[in-house]
PDB file of C-alpha atoms in Angstrom:
ATOM      1  CA  UNK A 255     -26.036 -10.914 -12.187  1.00  0.00           C
ATOM      2  CA  UNK A 256     -24.264 -13.764 -10.329  1.00  0.00           C
ATOM      3  CA  UNK A 257     -22.367 -12.833  -7.203  1.00  0.00           C
ATOM      4  CA  UNK A 258     -18.638 -13.391  -6.975  1.00  0.00           C
ATOM      5  CA  UNK A 259     -17.322 -15.664  -4.255  1.00  0.00           C
ATOM      6  CA  UNK A 260     -15.732 -13.879  -1.313  1.00  0.00           C
ATOM      7  CA  UNK A 261     -12.342 -15.406  -2.120  1.00  0.00           C
ATOM      8  CA  UNK A 262     -12.467 -14.226  -5.745  1.00  0.00           C
ATOM      9  CA  UNK A 263     -13.404 -10.675  -4.657  1.00  0.00           C
ATOM     10  CA  UNK A 264     -10.636 -10.572  -2.026  1.00  0.00           C
ATOM     11  CA  UNK A 265      -8.019 -11.781  -4.513  1.00  0.00           C
ATOM     12  CA  UNK A 266      -9.142  -9.199  -7.100  1.00  0.00           C
ATOM     13  CA  UNK A 267      -9.137  -6.410  -4.489  1.00  0.00           C
ATOM     14  CA  UNK A 268      -5.624  -7.276  -3.302  1.00  0.00           C
ATOM     15  CA  UNK A 269      -4.418  -7.332  -6.926  1.00  0.00           C
ATOM     16  CA  UNK A 270      -5.947  -3.885  -7.549  1.00  0.00           C
ATOM     17  CA  UNK A 271      -4.247  -2.488  -4.423  1.00  0.00           C
ATOM     18  CA  UNK A 272      -0.897  -3.925  -5.558  1.00  0.00           C
ATOM     19  CA  UNK A 273      -1.282  -2.064  -8.879  1.00  0.00           C
ATOM     20  CA  UNK A 274      -1.240   1.181  -6.861  1.00  0.00           C
ATOM     21  CA  UNK A 275       1.548   0.012  -4.502  1.00  0.00           C
ATOM     22  CA  UNK A 276      -0.836   0.056  -1.523  1.00  0.00           C
ATOM     23  CA  UNK A 277       0.087  -2.583   1.081  1.00  0.00           C
ATOM     24  CA  UNK A 278      -2.771  -4.841   2.197  1.00  0.00           C
ATOM     25  CA  UNK A 279      -3.017  -8.055   4.160  1.00  0.00           C
ATOM     26  CA  UNK A 280      -5.629 -10.686   4.915  1.00  0.00           C
ATOM     27  CA  UNK A 281      -5.799 -10.620   8.714  1.00  0.00           C
ATOM     28  CA  UNK A 282      -8.824 -12.920   8.987  1.00  0.00           C
ATOM     29  CA  UNK A 283      -9.627 -15.543   6.346  1.00  0.00           C
ATOM     30  CA  UNK A 284     -13.372 -16.037   6.166  1.00  0.00           C
ATOM     31  CA  UNK A 285     -15.535 -18.460   4.250  1.00  0.00           C
ATOM     32  CA  UNK A 286     -14.275 -18.734   0.664  1.00  0.00           C
ATOM     33  CA  UNK A 287     -17.726 -18.807  -0.846  1.00  0.00           C
ATOM     34  CA  UNK A 288     -20.110 -16.640   1.134  1.00  0.00           C
ATOM     35  CA  UNK A 289     -18.114 -14.831   3.790  1.00  0.00           C
ATOM     36  CA  UNK A 290     -18.710 -11.119   4.254  1.00  0.00           C
ATOM     37  CA  UNK A 291     -15.711  -8.774   3.975  1.00  0.00           C
ATOM     38  CA  UNK A 292     -14.536  -5.924   6.199  1.00  0.00           C
ATOM     39  CA  UNK A 293     -11.804  -3.585   4.983  1.00  0.00           C
ATOM     40  CA  UNK A 294      -9.775  -1.799   7.639  1.00  0.00           C
ATOM     41  CA  UNK A 295      -7.822   1.247   6.471  1.00  0.00           C
ATOM     42  CA  UNK A 296      -4.916   2.120   8.771  1.00  0.00           C
ATOM     43  CA  UNK A 297      -3.351   5.498   7.998  1.00  0.00           C
ATOM     44  CA  UNK A 298      -0.300   4.679  10.144  1.00  0.00           C
ATOM     45  CA  UNK A 299      -0.849   7.664  12.437  1.00  0.00           C
ATOM     46  CA  UNK A 300      -2.762   5.797  15.141  1.00  0.00           C
ATOM     47  CA  UNK A 301      -6.086   6.175  13.338  1.00  0.00           C
ATOM     48  CA  UNK A 302      -8.110   3.769  11.264  1.00  0.00           C
ATOM     49  CA  UNK A 303     -11.465   3.232   9.607  1.00  0.00           C
ATOM     50  CA  UNK A 304     -13.261  -0.011   8.892  1.00  0.00           C
ATOM     51  CA  UNK A 305     -15.697  -0.382   6.011  1.00  0.00           C
ATOM     52  CA  UNK A 306     -18.396  -2.944   5.342  1.00  0.00           C
ATOM     53  CA  UNK A 307     -20.495  -3.632   2.276  1.00  0.00           C
ATOM     54  CA  UNK A 308     -24.123  -2.714   2.481  1.00  0.00           C
ATOM     55  CA  UNK A 309     -27.064  -2.314   0.129  1.00  0.00           C
ATOM     56  CA  UNK A 310     -28.285   1.104  -0.915  1.00  0.00           C
ATOM     57  CA  UNK A 311     -32.039   0.644  -0.556  1.00  0.00           C
ATOM     58  CA  UNK A 312     -32.787   3.392  -3.080  1.00  0.00           C
ATOM     59  CA  UNK A 313     -30.647   2.040  -5.908  1.00  0.00           C
ATOM     60  CA  UNK A 314     -30.266  -1.617  -4.928  1.00  0.00           C
ATOM     61  CA  UNK A 315     -26.500  -1.252  -5.453  1.00  0.00           C
ATOM     62  CA  UNK A 316     -23.881  -2.650  -3.101  1.00  0.00           C
ATOM     63  CA  UNK A 317     -21.947   0.197  -1.469  1.00  0.00           C
ATOM     64  CA  UNK A 318     -19.171   0.472   1.087  1.00  0.00           C
ATOM     65  CA  UNK A 319     -20.094   2.256   4.320  1.00  0.00           C
ATOM     66  CA  UNK A 320     -18.035   3.169   7.359  1.00  0.00           C
ATOM     67  CA  UNK A 321     -18.619   0.773  10.251  1.00  0.00           C
ATOM     68  CA  UNK A 322     -16.230   2.494  12.672  1.00  0.00           C
ATOM     69  CA  UNK A 323     -13.508   5.104  12.623  1.00  0.00           C
ATOM     70  CA  UNK A 324     -11.124   6.772  15.058  1.00  0.00           C
ATOM     71  CA  UNK A 325      -8.234   5.524  17.176  1.00  0.00           C
ATOM     72  CA  UNK A 326      -6.926   2.271  15.725  1.00  0.00           C
ATOM     73  CA  UNK A 327      -7.433   0.394  19.008  1.00  0.00           C
ATOM     74  CA  UNK A 328     -11.163   1.263  18.960  1.00  0.00           C
ATOM     75  CA  UNK A 329     -11.484   0.231  15.325  1.00  0.00           C
ATOM     76  CA  UNK A 330      -9.732  -3.061  16.114  1.00  0.00           C
ATOM     77  CA  UNK A 331     -12.246  -3.643  18.917  1.00  0.00           C
ATOM     78  CA  UNK A 332     -15.147  -3.042  16.497  1.00  0.00           C
ATOM     79  CA  UNK A 333     -13.599  -5.600  14.120  1.00  0.00           C
ATOM     80  CA  UNK A 334     -13.192  -8.111  16.991  1.00  0.00           C
ATOM     81  CA  UNK A 335     -16.879  -7.696  17.852  1.00  0.00           C
ATOM     82  CA  UNK A 336     -17.923  -8.297  14.257  1.00  0.00           C
ATOM     83  CA  UNK A 337     -15.725 -11.419  14.097  1.00  0.00           C
ATOM     84  CA  UNK A 338     -17.447 -12.618  17.272  1.00  0.00           C
ATOM     85  CA  UNK A 339     -20.824 -12.342  15.526  1.00  0.00           C
ATOM     86  CA  UNK A 340     -19.616 -13.818  12.239  1.00  0.00           C
ATOM     87  CA  UNK A 341     -16.690 -16.287  12.266  1.00  0.00           C
ATOM     88  CA  UNK A 342     -16.926 -16.552   8.444  1.00  0.00           C
ATOM     89  CA  UNK A 343     -15.962 -12.881   8.098  1.00  0.00           C
ATOM     90  CA  UNK A 344     -12.949 -11.807   6.050  1.00  0.00           C
ATOM     91  CA  UNK A 345     -10.872  -8.879   7.318  1.00  0.00           C
ATOM     92  CA  UNK A 346      -8.494  -7.092   4.949  1.00  0.00           C
ATOM     93  CA  UNK A 347      -6.115  -4.506   6.415  1.00  0.00           C
ATOM     94  CA  UNK A 348      -4.969  -1.748   4.065  1.00  0.00           C
ATOM     95  CA  UNK A 349      -2.072   0.471   5.166  1.00  0.00           C
ATOM     96  CA  UNK A 350      -1.820   3.812   3.436  1.00  0.00           C
ATOM     97  CA  UNK A 351      -0.754   7.184   4.865  1.00  0.00           C
ATOM     98  CA  UNK A 352      -2.771   8.941   2.145  1.00  0.00           C
ATOM     99  CA  UNK A 353      -5.967   7.141   3.152  1.00  0.00           C
ATOM    100  CA  UNK A 354      -6.410   5.321  -0.164  1.00  0.00           C
ATOM    101  CA  UNK A 355      -8.549   2.192  -0.065  1.00  0.00           C
ATOM    102  CA  UNK A 356      -9.893   2.145  -3.665  1.00  0.00           C
ATOM    103  CA  UNK A 357     -13.324   0.937  -2.535  1.00  0.00           C
ATOM    104  CA  UNK A 358     -14.876   3.833  -4.429  1.00  0.00           C
ATOM    105  CA  UNK A 359     -13.483   2.547  -7.748  1.00  0.00           C
ATOM    106  CA  UNK A 360     -15.575   0.893 -10.431  1.00  0.00           C
ATOM    107  CA  UNK A 361     -16.010  -2.847  -9.934  1.00  0.00           C
ATOM    108  CA  UNK A 362     -15.331  -2.988  -6.201  1.00  0.00           C
ATOM    109  CA  UNK A 363     -18.880  -2.401  -4.945  1.00  0.00           C
TER     110      UNK A 363
END
């Protein structure tokens, strides 16, 4: 199956979040075609989690895994480090007190 461009996936993800009235912002615009994507979930209580896509070696499926979690300042530092390694990286910040990020929904893997 052909892979979607990073830009197409980001636009679709932001549209899905809007359907659920979940605020989200592009805080780092990566490469439109092949850039990797990080999703930071801020629960607006000083805590956050950042997710990255990975491959499940058993199934071959793309899955979202936690890269870092805890105090938002520490999560932001983890994101800064990743951006230092990969300047083509997209970073999407989702703000939701309930902790909803929708990455576990069908079609977002």
